[in-house]
Amino acid sequence: MPDDVVISLEDVTFTYEGDVVALRDLDLTARKGEFVVVLGANGAGKSTLCYLLSGIVPHIYGGRRRGYVSVVGSDPWDEPLYTTSQRCGVLMQDPEVQLFMPTLRSELAFGPSNLGVPRQKMMERARDALSLVRLDGLEEHNPRDLSGGQKQRAALASVLTMAPQVLVLDEPTSQLDPLGRWEVVEAIERLKQKGDLTIIMTTHETEEILRLADQVLVLDKGQTALQGTPGEVFSQPEKLEAAGVKTPTLILIESTLVGSNGQYDDSVDQEEGKVDLTLSRVAGQIRDEVERGRLAVRPQALSRPQPALAEPPVVLEAQNLTMEYPGPPPVVALQNIDLQIRRGEFVGIIGQNGSGKSTLVKCFVGLLRPKTGDVLFKGESISGLSVGEIARRIGLVLQNPDYQLFTTYSHEEIRFGLRNIGVPEEEIEERVDEALEMVGLTEEADLFPFRLSFGDRRKLAVAATMALGPVVLIMDEPTTAQDHRGRYQLADLAKRFHEEQGGTVLMITHDVDLIARYAHRLIVLYEGEVLLDGPTADVFGQVERLKKSFVVPPVAAQLSRELSSIGVPPQVMTTEDLYEVLSPTRSEEVT
């Protein structure tokens, strides 16, 4: 094995106890300083790969393994975890499970001190790690008081103080807002630039790692679906889609409107196979295609549904809503919020973590009672209603479905709420069957809910909520920790409720591409106040004001502004919109 090879897997198959095959015939080689990105749908085997490299398998999760595994010259299977941890550091998607000391200083000292690292050396490591993740000056802060992005960077710093040669990152940005994701990715980029650490990172966010990856591995049901340089892997969008992986939007747009047979011409560094795409480059290529007569700009092709002449009645209203969490000092989560939600609207709510999004919707369903102001449902205050009575009118699906699931069988989760609101038994069975069929879980009706995948547990929580027959459905960050396919499945459920039942939908999310596709109206919260509120295209068009909340419009919307000089209208928000407006000329179609 060459001296610079740090990780080597050959013909590896791993089966969990219970004969669940998680990885099959896997090969992987990573060299010193290389950044390897692992993609795949939920359940593809990404986390299992992380567990194999770090020794979590078999020392915490048992199972059977076949094949050869070497990490920095040793097999994690044959040595204790405390030994492997000195060579291979692990950062999980939830920083809360890795932070437990009262100060950041003691957090960073915990690992090295347990290994007997001399005090002076330990202090040097901590200082260097904090500087790299840009948390200097916060040594005496309690990690629990940090923002989401800061917590993840703090957890990363604590891993780095162990001086590993391999860093395994298991979806480190999946639970973060846009600012937090940017902070963590920037820290990872600085690590990569040092060149002495081999990094393995699993993620669903292909846009974030496009410029960083040296090698990309795509897993599908435990097997290798694609493997190679970013240029080689991302030039096969059909195979990526089949594996449940999102092709980066810029690549998709370029290959559809400009590229030829999936080849990206000068967008790929032929020596390293890296894709070097920027918004301005793709915009320039599209302008060239228009000038050459290969693409035509047809702004009239972008059709938007016309608003009804008479506005629907208001179904949900916040009047002068102010909410404080107890201190000391008290934390003001909402300030003088005035909002009206009309029947049949599909409303997106976005903003940074801590901006008040979840607090607002919890006030809507009576889980929180505001300090001042009121919430009205169809013109009447909900203050006199119990939480159960509100649930029949306004359904809330929390971002973590595990907080809503507690019975022994999946069908019982749905039955429980229906019994509580007094639905007759004969009607209960019908509603249970309808709800399970709606979310595609009919065959899982008799399963223990926690035997389901995370995505299916989300669907079950949606089914239990919608079976109650609410007028308003609220989904709080349904895309968290979801793969590309799963997040759209959940959004489609909300869309069906909206279109087929005339329901009103409020959806909180950080996924601007998803919200651009589904929401007709967009509310941006910032520090407990409404920063922007209006039609989705109009809100995404206010780029300067959005910067205040660190919200970046969808790629297609950004491109539309770059291309406004050639007649592309500002209403473009999705790739489908862009393809409607920019289409091949007739001569190109014939060719």
XYZ file of C-alpha atoms in Angstrom:
591
model
C 0.000 0.000 0.000
C 1.475 3.418 -0.973
C 2.769 5.553 1.897
C 0.258 8.356 1.274
C -2.802 6.056 1.478
C -4.530 6.755 4.802
C -7.806 4.854 4.332
C -8.243 1.616 2.437
C -11.394 -0.500 2.171
C -11.476 -3.557 -0.070
C -14.560 -5.668 -0.776
C -16.187 -4.654 2.533
C -19.613 -5.997 3.457
C -21.192 -5.224 6.809
C -24.355 -6.747 8.275
C -25.985 -5.487 11.470
C -27.412 -7.866 14.030
C -30.740 -9.034 12.663
C -29.262 -9.700 9.200
C -29.648 -6.107 7.963
C -27.028 -5.638 5.240
C -25.844 -2.008 5.408
C -22.790 -2.113 3.111
C -21.996 -4.535 0.301
C -18.742 -5.065 -1.645
C -17.444 -1.557 -0.896
C -14.038 -0.327 -2.097
C -12.558 3.030 -1.071
C -9.081 4.549 -1.078
C -8.296 7.970 0.431
C -4.877 9.631 0.542
C -3.357 12.124 2.938
C -5.008 15.538 2.652
C -7.828 14.230 0.437
C -11.429 15.356 0.917
C -13.882 12.519 0.189
C -17.602 13.288 0.062
C -20.076 10.438 0.546
C -23.586 10.947 -0.840
C -26.729 8.848 -0.828
C -30.338 8.703 0.299
C -31.257 7.980 3.921
C -30.484 4.328 4.580
C -27.821 4.137 1.850
C -25.103 3.166 4.328
C -23.313 6.512 4.809
C -23.389 6.502 8.611
C -22.391 2.824 8.723
C -19.291 3.698 6.700
C -18.484 6.397 9.287
C -18.968 3.865 12.084
C -16.613 1.373 10.426
C -13.853 3.947 9.995
C -14.134 5.282 13.546
C -14.525 1.985 15.421
C -18.086 2.690 16.540
C -18.698 -0.584 14.695
C -18.225 -3.112 16.266
C -17.501 -1.607 19.703
C -20.873 0.145 20.082
C -23.005 -1.309 17.264
C -22.463 -5.007 16.693
C -22.581 -6.972 13.478
C -20.618 -9.075 10.995
C -17.983 -7.789 8.602
C -16.239 -9.234 5.585
C -13.371 -7.556 3.736
C -10.288 -5.462 4.475
C -10.335 -2.163 6.416
C -7.288 -0.047 7.206
C -7.331 3.402 8.818
C -3.861 4.947 9.240
C -2.339 1.466 9.042
C -4.618 -0.248 11.577
C -7.971 -2.036 11.537
C -10.424 -0.287 13.941
C -12.063 -3.671 14.440
C -8.984 -4.981 16.263
C -8.268 -2.139 18.694
C -10.165 -0.320 21.493
C -12.017 2.885 20.762
C -9.681 5.062 22.810
C -6.837 3.984 20.524
C -8.768 4.542 17.284
C -9.934 7.969 18.535
C -6.315 9.185 18.544
C -6.099 8.602 14.788
C -9.711 9.119 13.661
C -11.935 11.935 14.958
C -15.708 11.922 14.474
C -18.159 14.835 14.262
C -21.840 13.850 14.300
C -24.804 15.780 12.886
C -26.123 16.764 16.334
C -23.462 18.698 18.297
C -25.551 18.415 21.478
C -24.530 14.758 21.890
C -20.825 15.688 21.867
C -20.859 18.726 24.185
C -21.249 18.143 27.926
C -18.668 20.198 29.861
C -19.541 23.493 31.631
C -17.115 25.660 29.622
C -15.650 25.543 26.150
C -12.147 25.476 27.640
C -12.898 22.309 29.652
C -14.691 20.797 26.642
C -11.554 21.059 24.525
C -9.355 19.752 27.348
C -11.479 16.687 28.095
C -10.243 14.372 25.327
C -6.505 15.139 25.463
C -6.449 15.062 29.284
C -7.924 11.551 29.250
C -5.064 10.499 26.979
C -2.445 11.977 29.277
C -1.402 14.786 26.916
C 0.922 17.219 28.773
C -0.815 20.414 29.935
C 1.213 22.798 27.791
C 0.667 20.685 24.678
C -3.039 20.429 25.474
C -3.340 24.219 25.788
C -1.546 24.706 22.465
C -3.901 22.277 20.729
C -6.958 24.000 22.214
C -5.694 27.436 21.190
C -4.956 26.312 17.629
C -8.332 24.535 17.314
C -10.296 27.547 18.571
C -8.429 29.823 16.202
C -9.125 27.548 13.244
C -12.874 27.410 13.933
C -12.940 31.114 14.887
C -14.202 30.760 18.434
C -11.344 32.670 20.064
C -12.435 34.530 23.177
C -15.304 32.181 24.019
C -13.256 29.834 26.214
C -15.297 30.504 29.355
C -18.703 30.254 27.647
C -20.957 27.277 28.313
C -21.209 25.357 25.009
C -24.981 25.067 25.549
C -25.288 28.865 25.245
C -23.709 28.992 21.789
C -25.621 29.236 18.506
C -26.157 26.114 16.396
C -23.234 26.873 14.099
C -20.997 27.761 17.043
C -21.896 24.502 18.805
C -20.953 22.473 15.762
C -17.669 24.360 15.420
C -17.020 23.846 19.143
C -17.595 20.095 18.713
C -15.237 20.159 15.714
C -12.588 21.953 17.776
C -12.880 19.367 20.562
C -12.261 16.624 17.991
C -9.228 18.453 16.587
C -7.571 18.670 20.014
C -7.153 14.884 19.790
C -4.779 15.526 16.830
C -6.383 12.949 14.497
C -5.028 12.099 11.069
C -8.510 11.282 9.758
C -11.626 13.381 10.322
C -15.047 11.771 9.781
C -17.946 14.226 9.440
C -21.397 12.605 9.469
C -23.825 15.199 8.024
C -22.326 18.019 10.118
C -24.558 20.738 8.632
C -27.919 18.936 8.390
C -29.433 20.593 11.492
C -28.052 24.086 10.911
C -29.489 27.263 9.451
C -27.785 28.944 6.439
C -25.406 30.986 8.601
C -24.460 27.961 10.696
C -23.842 25.878 7.567
C -21.621 28.584 6.116
C -19.628 28.823 9.357
C -19.002 25.077 9.528
C -18.174 24.694 5.825
C -15.728 27.600 6.088
C -13.992 25.877 9.028
C -13.818 22.622 7.043
C -12.345 24.506 4.083
C -9.591 25.945 6.282
C -8.846 22.438 7.544
C -8.602 21.158 3.992
C -6.239 23.967 2.999
C -3.772 22.829 5.671
C -3.449 19.606 3.662
C -2.425 17.263 6.482
C -5.841 15.831 7.374
C -7.848 13.266 5.397
C -11.534 14.191 5.581
C -14.528 11.916 4.958
C -17.828 13.809 4.935
C -21.373 12.513 4.437
C -23.996 15.039 3.413
C -27.198 15.682 1.468
C -26.167 19.253 0.599
C -24.276 18.821 -2.665
C -24.037 22.578 -3.320
C -21.877 23.110 -0.227
C -19.123 20.663 -1.129
C -18.945 21.079 -4.911
C -15.756 23.176 -4.813
C -14.093 21.247 -1.957
C -14.372 17.583 -2.912
C -11.419 15.653 -4.352
C -13.377 12.398 -4.575
C -17.102 11.630 -4.476
C -18.655 8.307 -3.469
C -22.379 7.753 -4.048
C -23.993 4.890 -2.135
C -27.318 3.294 -2.992
C -28.678 0.645 -0.609
C -25.195 -0.061 0.682
C -23.542 -0.445 -2.708
C -21.420 1.899 -4.807
C -23.591 3.636 -7.377
C -20.982 6.161 -8.556
C -17.385 6.892 -7.588
C -14.760 9.269 -8.930
C -13.868 12.919 -9.195
C -16.645 15.532 -8.849
C -16.504 16.083 -12.607
C -17.026 12.390 -13.311
C -19.781 11.879 -10.723
C -21.800 15.063 -11.187
C -21.858 14.648 -14.971
C -24.328 11.774 -14.503
C -27.504 13.441 -13.173
C -29.770 10.520 -14.095
C -27.743 8.073 -11.996
C -27.595 10.591 -9.146
C -31.364 10.993 -9.238
C -31.840 7.208 -9.226
C -29.721 7.059 -6.059
C -31.780 9.808 -4.420
C -29.016 12.423 -4.667
C -29.558 15.991 -5.782
C -27.397 17.188 -8.660
C -26.016 20.655 -7.790
C -28.369 23.197 -9.339
C -25.727 25.093 -11.322
C -24.484 21.849 -12.894
C -28.034 20.819 -13.754
C -28.818 24.186 -15.332
C -25.572 24.279 -17.286
C -25.900 20.729 -18.609
C -29.533 21.352 -19.605
C -29.163 24.762 -21.233
C -25.514 24.844 -22.296
C -23.704 21.516 -21.885
C -23.370 18.741 -24.384
C -23.930 15.148 -23.285
C -23.275 16.052 -19.676
C -19.736 17.346 -20.364
C -18.956 20.718 -18.867
C -16.215 21.927 -21.229
C -14.024 24.470 -19.386
C -16.059 24.105 -16.177
C -14.079 20.976 -15.280
C -10.418 21.020 -14.313
C -9.284 18.135 -16.491
C -6.263 17.339 -14.296
C -8.081 17.223 -10.952
C -11.613 16.527 -12.189
C -13.032 19.355 -10.061
C -16.088 21.264 -11.184
C -15.390 25.006 -11.126
C -18.789 26.570 -11.637
C -19.901 30.018 -10.521
C -23.134 31.898 -11.001
C -21.494 34.493 -13.229
C -19.840 31.834 -15.394
C -23.106 29.989 -16.045
C -24.895 33.309 -16.690
C -22.180 34.217 -19.211
C -22.528 30.872 -20.960
C -26.295 31.321 -21.229
C -25.865 34.841 -22.668
C -23.469 33.415 -25.280
C -26.028 30.743 -26.226
C -28.707 33.408 -26.646
C -26.390 35.598 -28.773
C -25.549 32.616 -30.975
C -29.243 31.949 -31.518
C -29.205 28.580 -29.805
C -31.440 29.689 -26.928
C -34.488 31.909 -27.110
C -35.784 34.065 -24.257
C -39.561 33.680 -23.927
C -40.650 35.599 -20.810
C -44.303 35.207 -21.733
C -43.967 31.438 -21.253
C -43.731 31.892 -17.487
C -47.324 31.524 -16.402
C -48.399 32.316 -12.852
C -51.878 31.641 -11.456
C -53.873 34.838 -11.213
C -55.091 35.804 -7.737
C -58.799 35.482 -7.058
C -60.841 38.665 -7.334
C -62.198 38.257 -3.800
C -59.712 37.478 -1.041
C -60.496 34.343 0.993
C -61.399 34.861 4.647
C -58.717 35.047 7.331
C -58.382 31.672 9.055
C -55.474 32.343 11.425
C -54.339 35.631 12.881
C -51.675 36.926 15.255
C -52.518 40.236 16.903
C -49.721 42.203 18.547
C -48.074 38.935 19.608
C -45.161 39.199 22.050
C -43.535 36.160 23.617
C -40.801 36.016 26.256
C -38.895 33.048 27.640
C -37.975 33.309 31.332
C -34.430 34.376 32.231
C -32.486 35.727 33.807
C -32.467 37.780 31.729
C -35.792 37.150 29.930
C -35.390 36.363 26.228
C -37.803 38.128 23.876
C -38.625 35.583 21.156
C -41.420 37.512 19.387
C -42.082 41.243 19.315
C -45.413 42.764 18.331
C -46.179 40.276 15.558
C -49.226 41.083 13.416
C -50.022 38.467 10.761
C -53.059 37.265 8.851
C -53.156 33.843 7.183
C -56.007 33.387 4.720
C -57.854 30.189 3.916
C -56.147 28.133 1.205
C -52.756 29.858 1.400
C -49.467 27.959 1.206
C -47.086 30.067 3.288
C -43.363 29.584 3.771
C -41.685 30.861 6.937
C -37.912 31.290 6.862
C -35.221 32.910 9.002
C -32.183 32.054 11.075
C -32.342 29.756 14.102
C -33.560 31.893 16.995
C -35.547 34.249 14.777
C -38.850 33.117 16.344
C -40.231 30.712 13.729
C -40.962 27.745 16.002
C -42.115 30.041 18.809
C -44.651 31.630 16.468
C -46.225 28.354 15.343
C -46.270 26.993 18.907
C -48.296 30.071 19.850
C -50.621 29.280 16.927
C -51.395 25.831 18.384
C -51.571 26.845 22.047
C -48.376 25.105 23.171
C -47.096 28.524 24.229
C -49.172 31.352 25.648
C -47.926 34.807 24.633
C -46.996 37.521 27.125
C -49.201 39.996 25.252
C -51.436 39.828 22.210
C -53.689 37.066 20.972
C -54.089 34.324 18.366
C -57.407 34.102 16.533
C -58.805 31.146 14.615
C -61.590 32.203 12.245
C -61.940 35.438 14.189
C -62.176 33.888 17.671
C -59.444 33.760 20.317
C -57.891 30.343 20.967
C -57.081 31.347 24.563
C -60.204 29.582 25.864
C -59.525 26.349 23.967
C -57.544 23.361 25.203
C -54.549 22.118 23.206
C -56.652 19.118 22.130
C -59.445 21.352 20.827
C -56.931 23.461 18.931
C -55.391 20.315 17.400
C -58.696 19.549 15.662
C -58.408 22.893 13.881
C -54.661 23.491 13.571
C -52.268 20.561 13.144
C -48.566 20.888 13.966
C -45.887 18.446 12.812
C -42.705 19.047 14.812
C -39.260 18.936 13.199
C -38.370 15.897 15.322
C -41.134 13.279 14.861
C -39.811 11.284 17.827
C -41.391 13.878 20.132
C -44.814 12.941 18.728
C -44.602 9.147 18.567
C -45.137 7.022 21.668
C -47.414 4.018 20.999
C -46.556 0.385 20.239
C -47.880 0.192 16.672
C -47.916 2.659 13.795
C -51.687 2.416 13.363
C -52.123 3.171 17.083
C -50.358 6.517 16.628
C -53.176 7.627 14.363
C -55.919 5.945 16.378
C -54.816 7.621 19.628
C -55.620 11.179 18.571
C -58.902 10.232 16.920
C -60.138 8.553 20.112
C -59.142 11.583 22.166
C -61.333 13.889 20.094
C -64.287 11.508 20.259
C -64.439 10.120 16.732
C -66.751 7.048 16.536
C -64.909 3.705 16.361
C -66.272 2.782 12.936
C -65.052 6.090 11.523
C -61.674 5.741 13.260
C -60.780 2.596 11.294
C -61.626 4.312 8.018
C -59.551 7.385 8.880
C -56.582 5.276 10.004
C -56.574 3.345 6.733
C -56.883 6.552 4.681
C -54.070 8.272 6.593
C -51.651 5.351 6.265
C -52.423 4.996 2.560
C -51.920 8.732 2.013
C -48.334 8.591 3.349
C -47.540 5.176 1.855
C -47.230 3.305 5.162
C -50.071 0.798 4.823
C -47.703 -2.192 4.964
C -45.996 -0.756 8.072
C -49.260 -0.402 10.048
C -48.329 -3.122 12.556
C -44.702 -2.047 13.005
C -43.311 -0.412 16.132
C -42.897 3.251 15.030
C -39.228 3.359 16.010
C -38.523 0.454 13.660
C -39.321 2.862 10.827
C -36.674 5.040 9.170
C -36.456 8.659 10.275
C -38.192 9.759 7.072
C -41.026 7.280 7.570
C -41.430 8.387 11.194
C -41.937 11.910 9.851
C -44.588 10.595 7.468
C -46.324 8.799 10.333
C -46.405 12.028 12.372
C -47.927 13.795 9.354
C -50.526 11.021 8.974
C -51.503 11.197 12.672
C -51.878 14.982 12.423
C -53.820 15.060 9.162
C -56.184 12.278 10.284
C -57.607 14.737 12.829
C -58.972 16.775 9.911
C -57.323 20.136 10.648
C -58.120 23.265 8.667
C -54.510 24.464 8.965
C -51.424 22.238 8.690
C -48.118 23.535 10.095
C -44.873 21.708 9.287
C -41.894 22.809 11.388
C -38.683 22.230 9.402
C -39.754 18.982 7.700
C -36.514 18.921 5.667
C -34.145 18.571 8.663
C -31.939 15.469 8.218
C -33.997 14.447 5.181
C -32.466 13.335 1.912
C -33.337 14.941 -1.420
C -36.149 12.495 -2.154
C -37.633 12.495 1.350
C -37.945 16.256 1.699
C -40.001 16.504 -1.485
C -42.199 13.574 -0.478
C -43.181 15.461 2.685
C -43.726 18.703 0.798
C -45.913 16.835 -1.699
C -48.098 15.598 1.187
C -48.608 19.213 2.241
C -49.347 20.150 -1.364
C -52.010 17.432 -1.634
C -53.637 18.676 1.569
C -53.564 22.187 0.119
C -54.893 21.364 -3.356
C -57.230 18.416 -2.768
C -58.713 19.457 0.570
C -58.413 23.219 0.238
C -56.274 23.256 3.384
C -54.050 26.074 4.594
C -50.355 25.229 4.948
C -47.558 26.931 6.888
C -44.123 25.447 6.323
C -40.961 26.395 8.204
C -37.763 25.459 6.378
C -34.228 26.545 5.513
C -34.524 24.965 2.042
C -35.093 27.939 -0.245
C -35.329 25.758 -3.375
C -38.151 23.759 -1.824
C -40.049 26.794 -0.557
C -39.715 28.502 -3.962
C -41.358 25.480 -5.563
C -44.304 25.150 -3.168
C -45.062 28.389 -1.277
C -47.079 31.227 -2.794
C -46.307 33.591 0.073
C -43.126 34.007 2.082
C -42.620 35.412 5.592
C -39.073 36.186 6.761
C -38.536 36.501 10.512
C -35.543 38.269 12.019
C -34.901 38.614 15.758
C -38.548 38.017 16.610
C -39.977 40.470 14.075
C -41.386 40.215 10.547
C -38.639 41.396 8.211
C -40.437 40.647 4.931
C -43.880 39.345 3.977
C -45.284 38.987 0.486
C -45.482 36.866 -2.672
C -42.540 34.459 -2.741
C -40.949 35.883 -5.905
C -41.194 39.440 -4.573
C -39.570 38.525 -1.244
C -36.720 36.638 -2.911
C -36.200 39.691 -5.103
C -35.315 41.872 -2.101
C -31.747 40.624 -1.959
C -30.256 43.400 0.170
C -32.874 43.080 2.915
C -32.566 39.288 2.852
C -28.839 39.599 3.563
C -29.754 40.918 6.995
C -31.183 37.493 7.852
C -28.465 35.553 5.950
C -31.086 34.124 3.576
C -29.804 33.538 0.035
C -32.415 33.257 -2.771
C -32.581 30.059 -4.862
C -29.913 29.645 -7.562
C -32.490 30.024 -10.345
C -33.688 33.319 -8.843
C -30.109 34.579 -8.608
C -29.523 33.628 -12.255
C -32.680 35.444 -13.350
C -31.281 38.693 -11.943
C -27.932 38.086 -13.661
C -29.827 37.551 -16.928
C -32.312 40.415 -16.612
C -30.391 42.322 -19.330
C -31.449 39.734 -21.934
C -35.087 39.723 -20.863
C -35.299 36.980 -18.230
C -38.098 38.089 -15.866
C -37.547 38.486 -12.101
C -40.386 36.037 -11.326
C -38.108 33.072 -12.129
C -37.540 31.095 -8.913
C -37.062 27.433 -9.880
C -35.118 25.534 -12.523
C -38.449 24.664 -14.171
C -39.203 28.391 -14.432
C -35.812 28.953 -16.047
C -36.374 26.175 -18.573
C -39.758 27.680 -19.498
C -38.227 31.081 -20.172
C -35.015 29.855 -21.847
C -35.603 27.200 -24.456
C -33.800 25.942 -27.582
C -34.596 27.769 -30.813
C -36.406 25.854 -33.512
C -33.200 25.298 -35.477
C -31.595 23.780 -32.375
C -34.638 21.588 -31.762
C -34.424 20.244 -35.319
C -30.706 19.621 -34.909
